[in-house]
mmCIF file of C-alpha atoms in Angstrom:
data_model
loop_
_atom_site.group_PDB
_atom_site.id
_atom_site.type_symbol
_atom_site.label_atom_id
_atom_site.label_comp_id
_atom_site.label_asym_id
_atom_site.label_seq_id
_atom_site.Cartn_x
_atom_site.Cartn_y
_atom_site.Cartn_z
ATOM 1 C CA UNK W 12 11.490 -33.477 -64.357
ATOM 2 C CA UNK W 13 10.016 -32.720 -60.967
ATOM 3 C CA UNK W 14 12.142 -30.843 -58.411
ATOM 4 C CA UNK W 15 12.229 -32.334 -54.917
ATOM 5 C CA UNK W 16 10.439 -30.134 -52.410
ATOM 6 C CA UNK W 17 11.767 -29.578 -48.872
ATOM 7 C CA UNK W 18 9.730 -31.319 -46.163
ATOM 8 C CA UNK W 19 7.012 -29.217 -44.569
ATOM 9 C CA UNK W 20 7.380 -28.576 -40.869
ATOM 10 C CA UNK W 21 4.190 -28.278 -38.852
ATOM 11 C CA UNK W 22 4.510 -25.396 -36.392
ATOM 12 C CA UNK W 23 2.395 -25.341 -33.226
ATOM 13 C CA UNK W 24 -0.006 -22.415 -32.925
ATOM 14 C CA UNK W 25 1.203 -19.463 -30.862
ATOM 15 C CA UNK W 26 -0.601 -18.334 -27.739
ATOM 16 C CA UNK W 27 0.461 -15.018 -26.328
ATOM 17 C CA UNK W 28 -0.461 -12.113 -24.119
ATOM 18 C CA UNK W 29 -1.661 -9.089 -26.033
ATOM 19 C CA UNK W 30 -1.657 -5.392 -25.315
ATOM 20 C CA UNK W 31 -5.248 -4.159 -25.587
ATOM 21 C CA UNK W 32 -7.426 -1.137 -25.008
ATOM 22 C CA UNK W 33 -10.586 -0.818 -22.954
ATOM 23 C CA UNK W 34 -12.618 -0.963 -26.153
ATOM 24 C CA UNK W 35 -11.682 -4.578 -26.886
ATOM 25 C CA UNK W 36 -11.383 -5.827 -23.316
ATOM 26 C CA UNK W 37 -13.529 -8.858 -22.437
ATOM 27 C CA UNK W 38 -16.858 -8.212 -20.792
ATOM 28 C CA UNK W 39 -15.694 -9.018 -17.292
ATOM 29 C CA UNK W 40 -19.054 -8.112 -15.837
ATOM 30 C CA UNK W 41 -20.413 -11.398 -17.168
ATOM 31 C CA UNK W 42 -17.164 -13.366 -17.435
ATOM 32 C CA UNK W 43 -16.660 -14.424 -13.835
ATOM 33 C CA UNK W 44 -13.813 -16.721 -14.878
ATOM 34 C CA UNK W 45 -11.573 -13.692 -15.403
ATOM 35 C CA UNK W 46 -9.499 -11.966 -12.736
ATOM 36 C CA UNK W 47 -8.907 -8.240 -13.102
ATOM 37 C CA UNK W 48 -5.811 -6.547 -11.708
ATOM 38 C CA UNK W 49 -4.897 -2.905 -11.275
ATOM 39 C CA UNK W 50 -1.655 -0.981 -10.927
ATOM 40 C CA UNK W 51 -0.887 -0.813 -7.228
ATOM 41 C CA UNK W 52 0.583 2.650 -7.626
ATOM 42 C CA UNK W 53 -1.865 4.557 -9.849
ATOM 43 C CA UNK W 54 -4.943 2.289 -9.797
ATOM 44 C CA UNK W 55 -5.210 1.867 -13.591
ATOM 45 C CA UNK W 56 -6.589 -1.378 -15.030
ATOM 46 C CA UNK W 57 -3.579 -3.392 -16.231
ATOM 47 C CA UNK W 58 -4.344 -7.080 -16.554
ATOM 48 C CA UNK W 59 -7.258 -9.414 -17.267
ATOM 49 C CA UNK W 60 -6.524 -13.123 -17.006
ATOM 50 C CA UNK W 61 -8.003 -16.511 -16.218
ATOM 51 C CA UNK W 62 -5.072 -17.081 -13.865
ATOM 52 C CA UNK W 63 -5.083 -16.007 -10.225
ATOM 53 C CA UNK W 64 -1.990 -14.176 -8.994
ATOM 54 C CA UNK W 65 -2.813 -15.231 -5.434
ATOM 55 C CA UNK W 66 -2.338 -18.905 -6.312
ATOM 56 C CA UNK W 67 0.111 -18.575 -9.208
ATOM 57 C CA UNK W 68 3.585 -20.142 -9.002
ATOM 58 C CA UNK W 69 6.540 -17.883 -8.242
ATOM 59 C CA UNK W 70 9.819 -17.591 -10.089
ATOM 60 C CA UNK W 71 12.781 -18.431 -7.873
ATOM 61 C CA UNK W 72 15.084 -15.790 -9.335
ATOM 62 C CA UNK W 73 12.992 -12.697 -8.525
ATOM 63 C CA UNK W 74 9.795 -13.996 -6.855
ATOM 64 C CA UNK W 75 7.702 -12.808 -9.812
ATOM 65 C CA UNK W 76 4.250 -14.319 -10.408
ATOM 66 C CA UNK W 77 4.256 -16.744 -13.341
ATOM 67 C CA UNK W 78 1.347 -16.917 -15.793
ATOM 68 C CA UNK W 79 1.371 -19.563 -18.523
ATOM 69 C CA UNK W 80 -0.377 -17.765 -21.382
ATOM 70 C CA UNK W 81 -0.699 -21.070 -23.274
ATOM 71 C CA UNK W 82 -3.033 -22.317 -20.539
ATOM 72 C CA UNK W 83 -4.713 -19.103 -19.372
ATOM 73 C CA UNK W 84 -6.279 -16.466 -21.601
ATOM 74 C CA UNK W 85 -4.437 -13.285 -20.665
ATOM 75 C CA UNK W 86 -4.690 -9.725 -21.925
ATOM 76 C CA UNK W 87 -2.770 -6.672 -20.797
ATOM 77 C CA UNK W 88 -3.465 -2.976 -20.934
ATOM 78 C CA UNK W 89 0.209 -2.133 -20.768
ATOM 79 C CA UNK W 90 2.888 -0.598 -22.953
ATOM 80 C CA UNK W 91 5.869 -2.569 -24.204
ATOM 81 C CA UNK W 92 9.243 -0.964 -23.502
ATOM 82 C CA UNK W 93 11.077 0.308 -26.568
ATOM 83 C CA UNK W 94 14.220 -1.639 -25.692
ATOM 84 C CA UNK W 95 14.699 -4.990 -23.934
ATOM 85 C CA UNK W 96 16.552 -5.154 -20.618
ATOM 86 C CA UNK W 97 19.509 -7.467 -20.021
ATOM 87 C CA UNK W 98 19.614 -8.988 -16.526
ATOM 88 C CA UNK W 99 22.632 -10.842 -15.137
ATOM 89 C CA UNK W 100 21.596 -13.921 -13.179
ATOM 90 C CA UNK W 101 23.524 -15.518 -10.301
ATOM 91 C CA UNK W 102 24.740 -18.336 -12.526
ATOM 92 C CA UNK W 103 26.418 -15.805 -14.799
ATOM 93 C CA UNK W 104 23.907 -16.087 -17.629
ATOM 94 C CA UNK W 105 22.367 -12.995 -19.166
ATOM 95 C CA UNK W 106 18.582 -12.975 -19.498
ATOM 96 C CA UNK W 107 16.885 -10.643 -21.946
ATOM 97 C CA UNK W 108 13.576 -9.294 -20.652
ATOM 98 C CA UNK W 109 10.893 -7.608 -22.756
ATOM 99 C CA UNK W 110 9.201 -5.456 -20.154
ATOM 100 C CA UNK W 111 5.647 -4.171 -19.858
ATOM 101 C CA UNK W 112 4.851 -1.001 -17.957
ATOM 102 C CA UNK W 113 1.944 1.055 -16.661
ATOM 103 C CA UNK W 114 3.107 4.546 -17.491
ATOM 104 C CA UNK W 115 6.690 4.633 -16.230
ATOM 105 C CA UNK W 116 6.203 1.821 -13.684
ATOM 106 C CA UNK W 117 7.452 -1.665 -14.717
ATOM 107 C CA UNK W 118 4.759 -4.282 -14.125
ATOM 108 C CA UNK W 119 6.073 -7.449 -15.725
ATOM 109 C CA UNK W 120 8.070 -9.005 -18.517
ATOM 110 C CA UNK W 121 8.424 -11.845 -20.979
ATOM 111 C CA UNK W 122 11.592 -13.532 -22.152
ATOM 112 C CA UNK W 123 10.116 -13.973 -25.618
ATOM 113 C CA UNK W 124 10.129 -11.090 -28.151
ATOM 114 C CA UNK W 125 6.517 -11.800 -29.190
ATOM 115 C CA UNK W 126 5.265 -12.242 -25.613
ATOM 116 C CA UNK W 127 4.420 -15.911 -26.054
ATOM 117 C CA UNK W 128 4.946 -18.532 -23.385
ATOM 118 C CA UNK W 129 5.359 -17.417 -19.789
ATOM 119 C CA UNK W 130 4.417 -13.968 -18.529
ATOM 120 C CA UNK W 131 6.104 -12.740 -15.338
ATOM 121 C CA UNK W 132 4.429 -10.147 -13.098
ATOM 122 C CA UNK W 133 6.670 -8.342 -10.613
ATOM 123 C CA UNK W 134 5.876 -9.021 -6.969
ATOM 124 C CA UNK W 135 3.771 -6.185 -5.521
ATOM 125 C CA UNK W 136 3.119 -4.485 -8.866
ATOM 126 C CA UNK W 137 -0.592 -5.297 -9.211
ATOM 127 C CA UNK W 138 -3.602 -5.498 -6.924
ATOM 128 C CA UNK W 139 -7.123 -6.872 -7.252
ATOM 129 C CA UNK W 140 -8.402 -3.758 -5.448
ATOM 130 C CA UNK W 141 -10.059 -1.123 -7.650
ATOM 131 C CA UNK W 142 -10.812 2.063 -5.723
ATOM 132 C CA UNK W 143 -13.220 3.515 -8.294
ATOM 133 C CA UNK W 144 -15.335 0.340 -8.247
ATOM 134 C CA UNK W 145 -14.997 -0.831 -4.663
ATOM 135 C CA UNK W 146 -15.427 2.677 -3.256
ATOM 136 C CA UNK W 147 -18.971 2.841 -4.598
ATOM 137 C CA UNK W 148 -20.028 -0.755 -3.919
ATOM 138 C CA UNK W 149 -21.503 -1.734 -0.579
ATOM 139 C CA UNK W 150 -20.673 -5.225 0.568
ATOM 140 C CA UNK W 151 -23.983 -6.719 1.693
ATOM 141 C CA UNK W 152 -26.293 -3.776 2.208
ATOM 142 C CA UNK W 153 -24.767 -2.935 5.578
ATOM 143 C CA UNK W 154 -23.475 0.392 4.269
ATOM 144 C CA UNK W 155 -19.834 -0.498 4.980
ATOM 145 C CA UNK W 156 -17.361 -0.091 2.127
ATOM 146 C CA UNK W 157 -14.722 -2.825 1.734
ATOM 147 C CA UNK W 158 -11.331 -1.409 2.803
ATOM 148 C CA UNK W 159 -8.292 -1.587 0.495
ATOM 149 C CA UNK W 160 -5.265 -3.792 1.246
ATOM 150 C CA UNK W 161 -3.466 -0.873 2.923
ATOM 151 C CA UNK W 162 -6.082 -0.841 5.735
ATOM 152 C CA UNK W 163 -6.057 -4.193 7.512
ATOM 153 C CA UNK W 164 -6.704 -5.811 10.875
ATOM 154 C CA UNK W 165 -3.622 -6.926 12.807
ATOM 155 C CA UNK W 166 -2.900 -8.710 16.085
ATOM 156 C CA UNK W 167 -4.244 -7.229 19.292
ATOM 157 C CA UNK W 168 -7.431 -5.888 17.714
ATOM 158 C CA UNK W 169 -5.615 -2.971 16.063
ATOM 159 C CA UNK W 170 -6.025 -1.621 12.542
ATOM 160 C CA UNK W 171 -2.912 -1.033 10.454
ATOM 161 C CA UNK W 172 -2.973 1.802 7.923
ATOM 162 C CA UNK W 173 -0.162 2.317 5.421
ATOM 163 C CA UNK W 174 0.302 6.025 4.729
ATOM 164 C CA UNK W 175 2.090 8.079 2.096
ATOM 165 C CA UNK W 176 2.655 11.604 3.372
ATOM 166 C CA UNK W 177 3.340 14.693 1.277
ATOM 167 C CA UNK W 178 3.725 18.378 2.017
ATOM 168 C CA UNK W 179 1.275 20.932 0.656
ATOM 169 C CA UNK W 180 3.227 24.167 0.244
ATOM 170 C CA UNK W 181 -0.087 26.050 0.074
ATOM 171 C CA UNK W 182 -1.002 24.933 3.574
ATOM 172 C CA UNK W 183 -3.599 22.241 2.858
ATOM 173 C CA UNK W 184 -4.112 19.193 5.047
ATOM 174 C CA UNK W 185 -6.170 16.077 4.403
ATOM 175 C CA UNK W 186 -6.533 12.819 2.499
ATOM 176 C CA UNK W 187 -5.860 13.350 -1.199
ATOM 177 C CA UNK W 188 -5.778 9.794 -2.584
ATOM 178 C CA UNK W 189 -6.716 6.237 -1.668
ATOM 179 C CA UNK W 190 -4.997 3.375 -3.485
ATOM 180 C CA UNK W 191 -4.315 -0.278 -2.817
ATOM 181 C CA UNK W 192 -0.862 0.470 -1.455
ATOM 182 C CA UNK W 193 -1.397 3.558 0.733
ATOM 183 C CA UNK W 194 -3.581 6.386 1.988
ATOM 184 C CA UNK W 195 -2.013 9.622 0.750
ATOM 185 C CA UNK W 196 -2.222 12.522 3.211
ATOM 186 C CA UNK W 197 -0.879 16.048 2.753
ATOM 187 C CA UNK W 198 0.373 18.088 5.691
ATOM 188 C CA UNK W 199 1.686 21.606 6.256
ATOM 189 C CA UNK W 200 4.880 20.682 8.101
ATOM 190 C CA UNK W 201 8.183 19.549 6.538
ATOM 191 C CA UNK W 202 8.214 15.766 6.082
ATOM 192 C CA UNK W 203 11.005 15.346 8.629
ATOM 193 C CA UNK W 204 8.919 17.086 11.301
ATOM 194 C CA UNK W 205 5.347 16.190 10.394
ATOM 195 C CA UNK W 206 4.593 13.236 12.696
ATOM 196 C CA UNK W 207 2.897 15.309 15.399
ATOM 197 C CA UNK W 208 0.723 17.089 12.836
ATOM 198 C CA UNK W 209 -0.090 13.804 11.107
ATOM 199 C CA UNK W 210 -1.174 12.182 14.379
ATOM 200 C CA UNK W 211 -3.299 15.212 15.264
ATOM 201 C CA UNK W 212 -5.048 15.051 11.898
ATOM 202 C CA UNK W 213 -5.632 11.288 12.119
ATOM 203 C CA UNK W 214 -6.987 11.583 15.657
ATOM 204 C CA UNK W 215 -9.619 14.020 14.425
ATOM 205 C CA UNK W 216 -10.321 12.104 11.237
ATOM 206 C CA UNK W 217 -10.715 8.705 12.927
ATOM 207 C CA UNK W 218 -12.233 10.119 16.144
ATOM 208 C CA UNK W 219 -9.544 8.533 18.292
ATOM 209 C CA UNK W 220 -7.371 9.664 21.179
ATOM 210 C CA UNK W 221 -3.635 10.052 20.706
ATOM 211 C CA UNK W 222 -3.125 7.262 23.239
ATOM 212 C CA UNK W 223 -5.003 4.888 20.915
ATOM 213 C CA UNK W 224 -2.562 5.408 18.046
ATOM 214 C CA UNK W 225 1.064 4.600 17.278
ATOM 215 C CA UNK W 226 2.869 6.035 14.259
ATOM 216 C CA UNK W 227 5.797 4.057 12.849
ATOM 217 C CA UNK W 228 8.412 5.282 10.392
ATOM 218 C CA UNK W 229 8.404 3.702 6.959
ATOM 219 C CA UNK W 230 11.218 2.655 4.682
ATOM 220 C CA UNK W 231 11.322 6.092 3.062
ATOM 221 C CA UNK W 232 10.874 9.668 4.214
ATOM 222 C CA UNK W 233 7.350 9.776 2.807
ATOM 223 C CA UNK W 234 5.947 6.543 4.265
ATOM 224 C CA UNK W 235 4.395 5.875 7.665
ATOM 225 C CA UNK W 236 2.406 3.051 9.257
ATOM 226 C CA UNK W 237 -0.351 3.822 11.741
ATOM 227 C CA UNK W 238 -1.556 1.330 14.344
ATOM 228 C CA UNK W 239 -4.988 2.376 15.616
ATOM 229 C CA UNK W 240 -6.948 0.724 18.425
ATOM 230 C CA UNK W 241 -10.680 1.125 18.905
ATOM 231 C CA UNK W 242 -11.691 1.217 15.233
ATOM 232 C CA UNK W 243 -12.156 -1.595 12.724
ATOM 233 C CA UNK W 244 -10.578 -1.432 9.239
ATOM 234 C CA UNK W 245 -14.012 -0.713 7.737
ATOM 235 C CA UNK W 246 -14.626 2.165 10.193
ATOM 236 C CA UNK W 247 -11.191 3.639 9.522
ATOM 237 C CA UNK W 248 -11.684 3.377 5.773
ATOM 238 C CA UNK W 249 -15.078 5.042 5.975
ATOM 239 C CA UNK W 250 -13.624 7.977 7.949
ATOM 240 C CA UNK W 251 -10.671 8.348 5.569
ATOM 241 C CA UNK W 252 -13.025 8.264 2.584
ATOM 242 C CA UNK W 253 -15.077 11.104 4.054
ATOM 243 C CA UNK W 254 -11.889 13.122 4.527
ATOM 244 C CA UNK W 255 -11.004 12.477 0.883
ATOM 245 C CA UNK W 256 -14.419 13.699 -0.232
ATOM 246 C CA UNK W 257 -14.017 16.873 1.843
ATOM 247 C CA UNK W 258 -10.571 17.526 0.379
ATOM 248 C CA UNK W 259 -11.791 16.918 -3.192
ATOM 249 C CA UNK W 260 -14.638 19.375 -2.613
ATOM 250 C CA UNK W 261 -12.188 21.969 -1.243
ATOM 251 C CA UNK W 262 -9.876 21.614 -4.254
ATOM 252 C CA UNK W 263 -12.801 21.840 -6.687
ATOM 253 C CA UNK W 264 -14.045 24.982 -4.958
ATOM 254 C CA UNK W 265 -10.625 26.624 -5.162
ATOM 255 C CA UNK W 266 -10.355 25.698 -8.836
ATOM 256 C CA UNK W 267 -13.799 27.195 -9.473
ATOM 257 C CA UNK W 268 -12.841 30.413 -7.727
ATOM 258 C CA UNK W 269 -9.655 30.597 -9.774
ATOM 259 C CA UNK W 270 -11.670 30.481 -12.993
ATOM 260 C CA UNK W 271 -13.674 33.527 -11.939
ATOM 261 C CA UNK W 272 -10.779 35.749 -10.889
#
């Protein structure tokens, strides 16, 4: 006597975003259909996808970019948080998020444990700007490096530069890092009293007069915004890059001397 078998249910294939290493990343040098995104805070490569964040839909609840991984091949070089995060929405419902991070910085999340379906990227977490690549590439043979998003042209012919300022207790002063989000500059003065020193340094670095610059306070103690007249974003970026190279050479020299003492 034959036993009745339960009906077979056909399950649709899963498409998901995967965590990957640089060894198995797609060859983006020849795959122009892919968009590559970097952590806006440390510059590390985080995401490779067919989708464009610039034109992607936004989620109403938190303004996150939405990537449909069933439609767009998407791979992440991110770590999955050990525990999910419960978020209370305005309608009273609790949403469980499985978050992805670059180091300790949250970058995005999925509402599915296996990462399938929709991938959400936090607003402002990623940038298409890669300093290591774009710093060395000339745009059209003119010798002008493309500036990052933190150095832009604004109304009135001015250039806006977003700055992160830090104090060097050893007395150093100069540009120490260039990222998509800010130009990091170290100064000797306490952060609450460093504006005059910062303007003096920038005047020399950019070859501008103090009357051509305005320094605005940022949202935190360590952030400033400079408005500079008389220099294009490309010219400002070139001058800041040279300052970074000088500072890197100074630090390397000090480290070399330390090894021989």
